[in-house]
Coordinates of C-alpha atoms and ligand atoms in Angstrom, one line a residue:
M1 CA 46.1 43.1 -15.2
I2 CA 43.0 44.8 -16.7
D3 CA 41.8 45.0 -20.2
D4 CA 42.6 48.7 -20.7
S5 CA 40.2 49.2 -23.5
V6 CA 37.5 49.7 -20.8
R7 CA 38.2 52.9 -18.9
Q8 CA 38.1 52.3 -15.2
E9 CA 35.6 55.0 -14.3
R10 CA 32.0 55.6 -13.4
R11 CA 30.2 57.7 -16.0
L12 CA 26.5 58.2 -16.3
V13 CA 25.2 59.8 -19.5
T14 CA 21.5 58.8 -19.2
T15 CA 19.2 57.8 -16.3
I16 CA 19.5 54.1 -15.4
P17 CA 18.3 52.2 -17.4
G18 CA 18.7 54.5 -20.4
P19 CA 16.6 54.5 -23.5
A20 CA 18.6 51.8 -25.4
S21 CA 18.4 49.5 -22.4
Q22 CA 14.7 50.2 -22.0
A23 CA 14.1 49.2 -25.6
L24 CA 16.0 46.0 -25.1
L25 CA 14.1 45.3 -22.0
A26 CA 10.8 45.7 -23.9
R27 CA 12.2 43.1 -26.5
R28 CA 13.2 40.9 -23.6
Q29 CA 9.6 40.9 -22.1
G30 CA 8.3 39.6 -25.5
A31 CA 10.9 36.9 -25.9
V32 CA 12.3 35.7 -22.5
A33 CA 10.3 33.7 -20.0
R34 CA 9.3 35.8 -17.0
G35 CA 10.7 33.3 -14.6
I36 CA 14.2 34.5 -15.4
G37 CA 14.3 37.6 -13.2
V38 CA 16.5 40.7 -13.9
M39 CA 17.8 42.7 -11.0
L40 CA 19.1 45.8 -12.9
P41 CA 18.0 46.0 -16.5
V42 CA 21.0 47.8 -18.1
F43 CA 22.1 45.8 -21.1
V44 CA 25.8 45.3 -21.1
T45 CA 27.9 45.8 -24.2
K46 CA 31.4 45.8 -22.8
A47 CA 33.0 45.1 -19.4
G48 CA 36.5 44.9 -17.9
G49 CA 38.3 45.3 -14.6
G50 CA 35.8 46.8 -12.2
V51 CA 33.2 48.3 -14.7
L52 CA 30.3 47.4 -16.9
V53 CA 29.5 49.5 -19.9
D54 CA 25.9 49.5 -21.1
A55 CA 24.0 50.0 -24.4
D56 CA 23.6 53.7 -23.6
G57 CA 27.2 54.3 -23.0
N58 CA 26.9 54.4 -19.2
S59 CA 29.8 53.0 -17.2
L60 CA 28.9 51.4 -13.9
I61 CA 31.0 50.2 -11.0
D62 CA 30.6 46.5 -10.6
F63 CA 30.2 45.2 -7.0
G64 CA 28.7 42.0 -8.1
A65 CA 31.2 40.3 -10.5
G66 CA 28.3 38.4 -12.1
I67 CA 27.7 36.8 -8.7
A68 CA 31.3 36.1 -7.7
V69 CA 32.3 34.8 -11.1
V70 CA 34.7 37.3 -12.7
N71 CA 37.2 37.3 -9.8
V72 CA 40.0 38.0 -12.4
G73 CA 37.9 40.7 -14.0
N74 CA 35.7 40.6 -17.1
S75 CA 37.5 39.6 -20.3
A76 CA 40.8 39.2 -18.3
P77 CA 43.6 39.3 -20.9
E78 CA 44.9 35.8 -20.2
V79 CA 41.4 34.3 -20.3
V80 CA 40.7 36.1 -23.6
D81 CA 44.0 34.9 -25.2
A82 CA 43.5 31.3 -24.0
V83 CA 39.9 31.2 -25.3
Q84 CA 40.7 32.7 -28.6
R85 CA 43.5 30.3 -29.2
Q86 CA 41.3 27.3 -28.2
V87 CA 38.3 28.2 -30.3
G88 CA 40.7 28.4 -33.3
E89 CA 41.9 24.8 -32.7
F90 CA 38.7 22.9 -31.8
T91 CA 35.6 23.7 -29.8
H92 CA 34.3 20.4 -28.7
T93 CA 34.9 16.7 -28.9
C94 CA 33.3 15.4 -25.7
F95 CA 36.0 14.3 -23.2
M96 CA 34.2 11.0 -22.8
V97 CA 34.5 10.3 -26.6
T98 CA 37.9 11.6 -27.5
P99 CA 39.8 13.4 -24.7
Y100 CA 42.1 16.4 -24.8
E101 CA 44.9 17.8 -22.6
G102 CA 43.1 20.9 -21.3
Y103 CA 40.7 18.9 -19.2
V104 CA 43.5 16.9 -17.6
A105 CA 45.5 20.1 -16.9
V106 CA 42.5 21.8 -15.1
C107 CA 42.1 18.7 -13.0
E108 CA 45.8 18.8 -12.1
Q109 CA 45.5 22.5 -11.1
L110 CA 42.4 21.8 -9.0
N111 CA 44.1 18.8 -7.3
R112 CA 47.1 21.1 -6.5
L113 CA 45.2 24.2 -5.4
T114 CA 42.4 22.7 -3.2
P115 CA 43.0 22.1 0.6
G116 CA 44.3 18.6 1.6
D117 CA 47.7 17.1 0.8
Y118 CA 46.2 13.6 0.1
E119 CA 46.0 12.0 -3.4
K120 CA 43.2 13.7 -5.3
R121 CA 41.1 13.3 -8.4
S122 CA 38.7 15.8 -10.1
A123 CA 35.8 15.6 -12.5
L124 CA 34.5 18.6 -14.5
F125 CA 30.9 19.7 -15.2
N126 CA 29.1 22.8 -16.5
S127 CA 27.4 24.5 -13.5
G128 CA 27.7 24.7 -9.8
A129 CA 24.4 22.8 -9.3
E130 CA 25.7 20.0 -11.5
A131 CA 28.9 19.8 -9.4
V132 CA 26.9 19.6 -6.2
E133 CA 24.7 16.8 -7.7
N134 CA 27.7 14.9 -8.7
A135 CA 29.4 15.3 -5.3
V136 CA 26.2 13.7 -3.8
K137 CA 26.4 10.8 -6.4
I138 CA 30.0 10.2 -5.6
A139 CA 29.5 10.3 -1.8
R140 CA 26.5 7.8 -2.1
S141 CA 28.5 5.5 -4.4
C142 CA 31.4 5.5 -2.0
T143 CA 29.5 5.1 1.3
H144 CA 26.6 3.0 0.1
R145 CA 24.5 5.3 2.3
Q146 CA 21.7 7.6 1.2
A147 CA 21.0 10.5 3.5
V148 CA 22.4 14.0 2.7
V149 CA 22.7 16.6 5.5
V150 CA 22.6 20.3 4.7
L151 CA 22.4 23.5 6.7
D152 CA 19.7 26.1 7.4
H153 CA 20.2 29.1 5.0
G154 CA 22.2 27.0 2.6
Y155 CA 22.1 27.4 -1.2
H156 CA 23.3 24.7 -3.6
G157 CA 21.5 25.3 -6.9
R158 CA 18.2 25.1 -8.9
T159 CA 18.1 21.6 -10.2
N160 CA 15.7 19.2 -8.5
L161 CA 18.2 17.6 -6.2
T162 CA 20.0 20.9 -5.4
L163 CA 16.7 22.6 -4.8
A164 CA 16.0 19.9 -2.2
L165 CA 19.4 20.9 -0.6
T166 CA 18.6 24.6 -0.8
A167 CA 16.9 26.1 2.2
K168 CA 14.9 29.1 0.9
N169 CA 11.4 28.7 -0.6
M170 CA 10.9 32.0 -2.5
P171 CA 12.0 32.4 -5.2
Y172 CA 13.9 29.2 -5.6
K173 CA 11.6 26.3 -4.6
H174 CA 8.0 27.6 -4.6
G175 CA 5.7 25.5 -6.7
F176 CA 8.5 23.3 -8.1
G177 CA 8.2 20.2 -5.8
P178 CA 8.2 17.4 -5.1
F179 CA 11.8 17.4 -4.1
A180 CA 14.3 14.5 -3.8
P181 CA 14.0 12.5 -0.6
E182 CA 16.6 11.7 2.1
I183 CA 17.7 15.3 2.5
Y184 CA 17.9 16.6 6.1
R185 CA 18.4 20.2 7.1
V186 CA 20.0 21.1 10.4
P187 CA 20.8 24.5 12.1
T188 CA 24.0 26.3 11.1
S189 CA 26.1 28.8 13.0
Y190 CA 24.7 32.3 12.4
P191 CA 26.5 34.4 15.0
Y192 CA 24.3 37.4 14.5
R193 CA 21.0 35.5 15.1
D194 CA 22.2 32.6 17.3
P195 CA 21.6 32.8 21.1
A196 CA 24.1 35.4 22.5
G197 CA 27.4 33.9 23.2
M198 CA 26.8 30.6 21.4
T199 CA 30.2 29.3 20.2
G200 CA 30.9 27.5 16.9
A201 CA 31.6 24.3 18.8
E202 CA 28.1 24.6 20.5
A203 CA 26.5 25.3 17.2
A204 CA 28.2 22.2 15.7
E205 CA 27.0 20.1 18.7
R206 CA 23.5 21.4 18.1
A207 CA 23.6 20.2 14.5
I208 CA 25.3 16.9 15.3
T209 CA 22.8 16.0 18.0
L210 CA 20.0 16.4 15.5
I211 CA 21.8 14.3 12.9
D212 CA 22.4 11.5 15.5
K213 CA 18.9 11.6 16.8
Q214 CA 16.9 12.2 13.6
V215 CA 18.9 10.6 10.9
G216 CA 21.6 8.4 12.4
A217 CA 25.2 8.9 11.4
D218 CA 25.4 5.4 9.8
N219 CA 22.7 6.5 7.2
V220 CA 24.5 9.7 6.2
A221 CA 26.4 9.7 2.9
C222 CA 27.6 13.3 3.2
I223 CA 27.3 16.6 4.8
V224 CA 27.3 19.5 2.3
A225 CA 28.2 22.9 3.7
E226 CA 29.3 26.3 2.3
P227 CA 32.2 27.6 4.4
I228 CA 30.6 31.0 4.2
Q229 CA 27.0 30.9 3.1
G230 CA 26.4 32.9 -0.1
E231 CA 22.8 33.4 -1.2
G232 CA 21.7 32.6 2.4
G233 CA 23.2 36.0 3.6
F234 CA 27.0 35.9 3.7
V235 CA 26.8 34.1 7.0
V236 CA 30.3 33.5 8.4
P237 CA 30.0 30.7 11.0
A238 CA 31.6 31.1 14.4
P239 CA 35.1 29.6 14.6
S240 CA 35.2 25.8 15.2
F241 CA 31.7 25.2 13.7
L242 CA 33.0 23.9 10.3
S243 CA 35.9 22.0 11.9
G244 CA 33.4 20.5 14.4
L245 CA 31.3 19.2 11.5
A246 CA 34.3 18.0 9.6
D247 CA 35.7 16.1 12.6
Y248 CA 32.3 14.5 13.3
S249 CA 32.1 13.5 9.6
R250 CA 35.6 11.9 9.7
A251 CA 34.7 10.0 12.9
S252 CA 31.4 8.7 11.4
G253 CA 32.4 7.7 7.9
I254 CA 30.5 10.6 6.4
V255 CA 31.9 12.4 3.4
F256 CA 32.4 16.1 4.2
V257 CA 31.7 18.2 1.1
A258 CA 32.6 21.9 1.1
D259 CA 30.6 23.8 -1.4
E260 CA 33.1 26.5 -2.4
I261 CA 31.2 27.6 -5.5
Q262 CA 30.8 31.1 -4.3
T263 CA 33.7 31.3 -1.9
G264 CA 36.4 29.8 -4.1
F265 CA 39.3 31.1 -6.2
G266 CA 40.6 33.9 -4.0
R267 CA 37.3 35.5 -3.2
T268 CA 37.7 35.4 0.6
G269 CA 41.4 36.2 0.7
A270 CA 42.6 32.6 0.4
M271 CA 42.3 30.4 -2.6
F272 CA 39.6 28.5 -0.8
A273 CA 37.6 29.6 2.3
C274 CA 38.0 26.3 4.2
S275 CA 41.7 27.0 4.7
H276 CA 41.0 30.0 7.0
E277 CA 40.1 27.5 9.6
G278 CA 42.4 24.7 8.5
V279 CA 39.4 22.6 7.5
V280 CA 40.2 19.9 5.0
P281 CA 37.1 18.6 3.2
D282 CA 36.9 15.2 1.6
L283 CA 35.2 16.7 -1.5
I284 CA 35.1 20.3 -2.7
T285 CA 32.7 21.7 -5.3
T286 CA 33.8 24.6 -7.4
A287 CA 32.4 26.7 -10.2
K288 CA 31.9 30.5 -10.7
G289 CA 35.4 32.0 -10.3
I290 CA 37.1 28.9 -11.8
A291 CA 37.1 30.1 -15.5
G292 CA 36.8 33.9 -15.6
G293 CA 33.2 33.8 -16.8
L294 CA 33.0 30.7 -18.9
P295 CA 30.7 27.9 -17.6
L296 CA 32.8 25.3 -15.8
A297 CA 32.4 23.5 -12.5
A298 CA 34.2 20.7 -10.7
V299 CA 34.3 18.2 -7.9
T300 CA 37.7 17.5 -6.4
G301 CA 38.6 15.3 -3.6
R302 CA 40.2 12.2 -2.0
A303 CA 41.1 9.8 -4.8
E304 CA 39.5 6.8 -3.1
I305 CA 36.1 8.7 -2.8
M306 CA 36.3 10.2 -6.3
D307 CA 37.1 6.9 -7.8
A308 CA 34.2 5.0 -6.2
P309 CA 31.7 5.4 -9.0
H310 CA 32.0 2.7 -11.8
V311 CA 33.6 3.6 -15.2
G312 CA 31.0 5.6 -17.1
G313 CA 29.0 6.5 -14.0
L314 CA 30.0 10.2 -14.2
G315 CA 30.0 12.5 -17.2
G316 CA 27.9 14.7 -19.5
T317 CA 28.2 16.0 -23.1
Y318 CA 29.8 19.3 -22.3
G319 CA 31.4 18.9 -18.9
G320 CA 35.0 20.2 -19.1
N321 CA 34.4 21.8 -22.5
P322 CA 37.8 22.6 -24.1
V323 CA 37.1 26.4 -24.4
A324 CA 36.0 26.6 -20.7
C325 CA 39.1 24.6 -19.7
A326 CA 41.4 27.0 -21.6
A327 CA 39.7 29.9 -19.8
A328 CA 40.2 28.2 -16.4
L329 CA 43.9 27.7 -17.1
G330 CA 44.1 31.4 -18.0
A331 CA 42.1 32.5 -14.9
I332 CA 44.1 30.3 -12.5
R333 CA 47.4 31.7 -14.0
T334 CA 46.1 35.2 -13.5
L335 CA 44.9 34.5 -9.9
E336 CA 48.3 33.1 -8.9
R337 CA 50.6 35.5 -10.8
D338 CA 48.8 38.6 -9.6
D339 CA 48.1 37.2 -6.0
L340 CA 44.5 38.1 -6.3
A341 CA 43.7 36.3 -3.0
G342 CA 46.1 38.7 -1.4
R343 CA 44.3 41.5 -3.2
A344 CA 41.0 40.2 -1.9
E345 CA 42.3 40.3 1.6
A346 CA 43.4 43.9 1.2
M347 CA 40.0 44.8 -0.3
G348 CA 38.4 43.1 2.7
S349 CA 40.1 45.5 5.2
V350 CA 39.0 48.5 3.2
L351 CA 35.4 47.2 2.8
L352 CA 34.9 46.0 6.4
G353 CA 36.5 49.2 7.7
R354 CA 34.2 51.5 5.7
L355 CA 31.1 49.4 6.4
T356 CA 31.9 49.4 10.2
E357 CA 32.0 53.2 10.1
L358 CA 28.6 53.2 8.3
A359 CA 27.2 50.9 10.9
E360 CA 28.1 53.5 13.6
K361 CA 26.3 56.2 11.6
F362 CA 23.2 54.3 10.4
P363 CA 21.3 52.2 13.0
V364 CA 19.6 50.3 10.1
I365 CA 22.8 48.4 9.7
G366 CA 22.5 45.5 12.3
D367 CA 25.6 43.5 11.3
V368 CA 28.7 43.8 9.2
R369 CA 30.4 40.6 8.2
G370 CA 32.4 38.7 5.6
R371 CA 35.9 37.8 4.6
G372 CA 38.1 39.3 1.9
A373 CA 36.1 40.6 -1.1
M374 CA 33.0 38.8 0.1
V375 CA 31.4 41.1 2.6
A376 CA 27.8 42.2 3.5
V377 CA 25.7 44.3 5.8
E378 CA 22.4 42.9 7.3
L379 CA 19.7 45.5 7.6
V380 CA 17.2 45.7 10.4
S381 CA 14.4 48.1 11.2
D382 CA 15.0 47.6 15.0
R383 CA 18.5 46.9 16.2
Q384 CA 17.3 45.5 19.5
A385 CA 14.7 43.1 18.0
Q386 CA 16.9 42.5 14.9
T387 CA 13.8 42.8 12.7
P388 CA 14.8 42.1 9.1
A389 CA 14.3 45.1 6.8
P390 CA 14.0 43.8 3.2
E391 CA 12.2 46.9 1.9
I392 CA 15.0 49.2 3.1
T393 CA 17.5 46.8 1.6
Q394 CA 15.8 47.0 -1.7
A395 CA 15.7 50.8 -1.4
V396 CA 19.4 51.1 -0.7
A397 CA 20.2 48.7 -3.7
K398 CA 17.9 50.8 -6.0
H399 CA 19.6 54.0 -5.0
C400 CA 23.0 52.5 -5.7
H401 CA 21.8 51.2 -9.1
A402 CA 20.4 54.6 -10.1
N403 CA 23.8 56.0 -9.3
G404 CA 25.8 53.6 -11.4
L405 CA 26.8 51.1 -8.7
V406 CA 25.9 47.4 -9.2
V407 CA 25.2 45.8 -5.8
L408 CA 23.3 42.6 -5.0
T409 CA 21.1 41.5 -2.2
C410 CA 20.7 38.1 -0.6
G411 CA 19.7 36.4 2.6
T412 CA 16.9 34.2 3.8
Y413 CA 15.1 37.4 5.0
G414 CA 16.1 39.4 1.8
N415 CA 17.7 42.0 4.1
V416 CA 21.4 41.5 3.2
L417 CA 23.3 43.8 0.9
R418 CA 26.4 42.0 -0.4
L419 CA 29.6 43.3 -2.0
L420 CA 31.5 41.1 -4.4
P421 CA 33.8 43.3 -6.5
P422 CA 36.1 41.7 -9.1
L423 CA 39.5 41.2 -7.4
V424 CA 41.2 43.4 -9.9
M425 CA 39.0 46.5 -9.1
P426 CA 41.2 49.6 -8.8
E427 CA 41.2 51.2 -5.4
H428 CA 39.6 54.5 -6.6
L429 CA 36.5 52.6 -7.9
L430 CA 36.2 50.6 -4.6
D431 CA 36.3 54.0 -2.7
E432 CA 33.8 55.6 -5.1
G433 CA 31.4 52.7 -4.8
L434 CA 31.5 52.8 -1.0
G435 CA 30.8 56.5 -1.2
I436 CA 27.7 55.8 -3.3
L437 CA 26.6 53.2 -0.8
E438 CA 27.0 55.8 2.0
E439 CA 24.9 58.3 0.1
A440 CA 22.3 55.6 -0.3
F441 CA 22.1 55.1 3.5
A442 CA 22.1 58.8 4.1
A443 CA 19.2 59.3 1.6
L444 CA 16.9 56.8 3.4
Ligands
PLZ1 N1 26.4 26.5 -4.6 C1 27.3 28.0 -2.9 O1 26.5 30.1 -4.6 C2 25.2 29.7 -7.2 C3 22.8 31.6 -7.8 C4 22.1 32.6 -8.6 P1 25.1 27.4 -10.5 N2 24.9 30.9 -6.6 C5 24.2 31.9 -7.5 C6 20.7 32.2 -8.8 O2 19.8 32.9 -8.4 O3 20.5 31.2 -9.5 C7 25.7 28.6 -6.3 C8 26.3 28.9 -5.0 C9 26.7 27.8 -4.2 C10 25.9 26.2 -5.8 C11 25.5 27.2 -6.6 C12 24.9 26.9 -8.0 O4 25.7 27.2 -9.0 O5 26.4 27.6 -11.3 O6 24.2 28.6 -10.5 O7 24.4 26.2 -10.8

């Protein structure tokens, strides 16, 4: 269901960005710290379904969903209703001071929806980074161990601890150290760039050997892994890699944490990406798609792990804010009622099909990958040598932007173009967006 006050069409009435957006951009330069980057400076005034409308009246096709957040669409009707009702009742009490039902209801939904049929508990926070930090706190408290293992190309946030967990220096970490200790990074499974023929099980073994030799399993509190890496380049690990890490964790008393902040809530064609491989994590971090655009995040997992920290050991003023909780309940109802995971899977076949055709035409496309409505192309200047082509990636993105299609880039080498449409995007906009992408490659 889409807010039908926003017409589902691409319509450009000025160049991008238009004069009204340019004036706002000038104001922004004088008021907002430059460290906050902007990818496409069109200032949004309205959005719904699969389009963003800007201050000049341009209507753009949205292949970004606010970085995988508005899976249910912008201003999804059930989210809007729930939020409006809640702000009229009360806006904040702090759940740790005087609680309210919405928080409990969101935890119940998360406990029901996440993989694993064991007894679960959840705790709510404000941002993805905060959820990851708390997952580490909980794992340390439960295991009485300190080390945290993460993967090459991983991304987990911008706070100090999560920067330590994040792999990429520019733009995230540069100049912001020192970072938290006891963080160890091991190779992941990156089928396009791993030695030819390397299986997921072999990649898992490569990581496990390093953990055993360099850290020692008995020192490891948790392994934190994205089932499909997001910022790192939409890297889908080879089958059996994740399950290999999960099995090793279980055998070694290590808490296996799946960071599903970008992959969650229907994005990959399942409610959570772990389930494509039958992997059951001990803890799962969620955010982004959870609340249709309102800030909310969570850690969910095995009751005995979640309940390890002492009373009062977890919390925060705003975590599980009642308005964000109302939004989450509306978003989850919409996701389930409209089978948006199923819709993501259908979008995935359209997207992967078209991108595979493009790869046959344009040698700059070295790899096409992804799952559901989380797909990407990795661009290379030489297919044989797989030389990353970040400048060409930027040029393609710019061409799309100028033509009213919002696309994002990512990847350790800055050479991945990623597509993350809202799961409610009508088919004709998906097609039109892919057409613009094709023109961008043809124009190179
Ligand atoms: N874990 C897997 O994808 C956020 C970052 C955008 P926050 N990804 C978008 C940027 O440049 O800051 C993310 C993620 C995964 C954790 C996070 C962090 O979530 O809500 O941004 O803190």
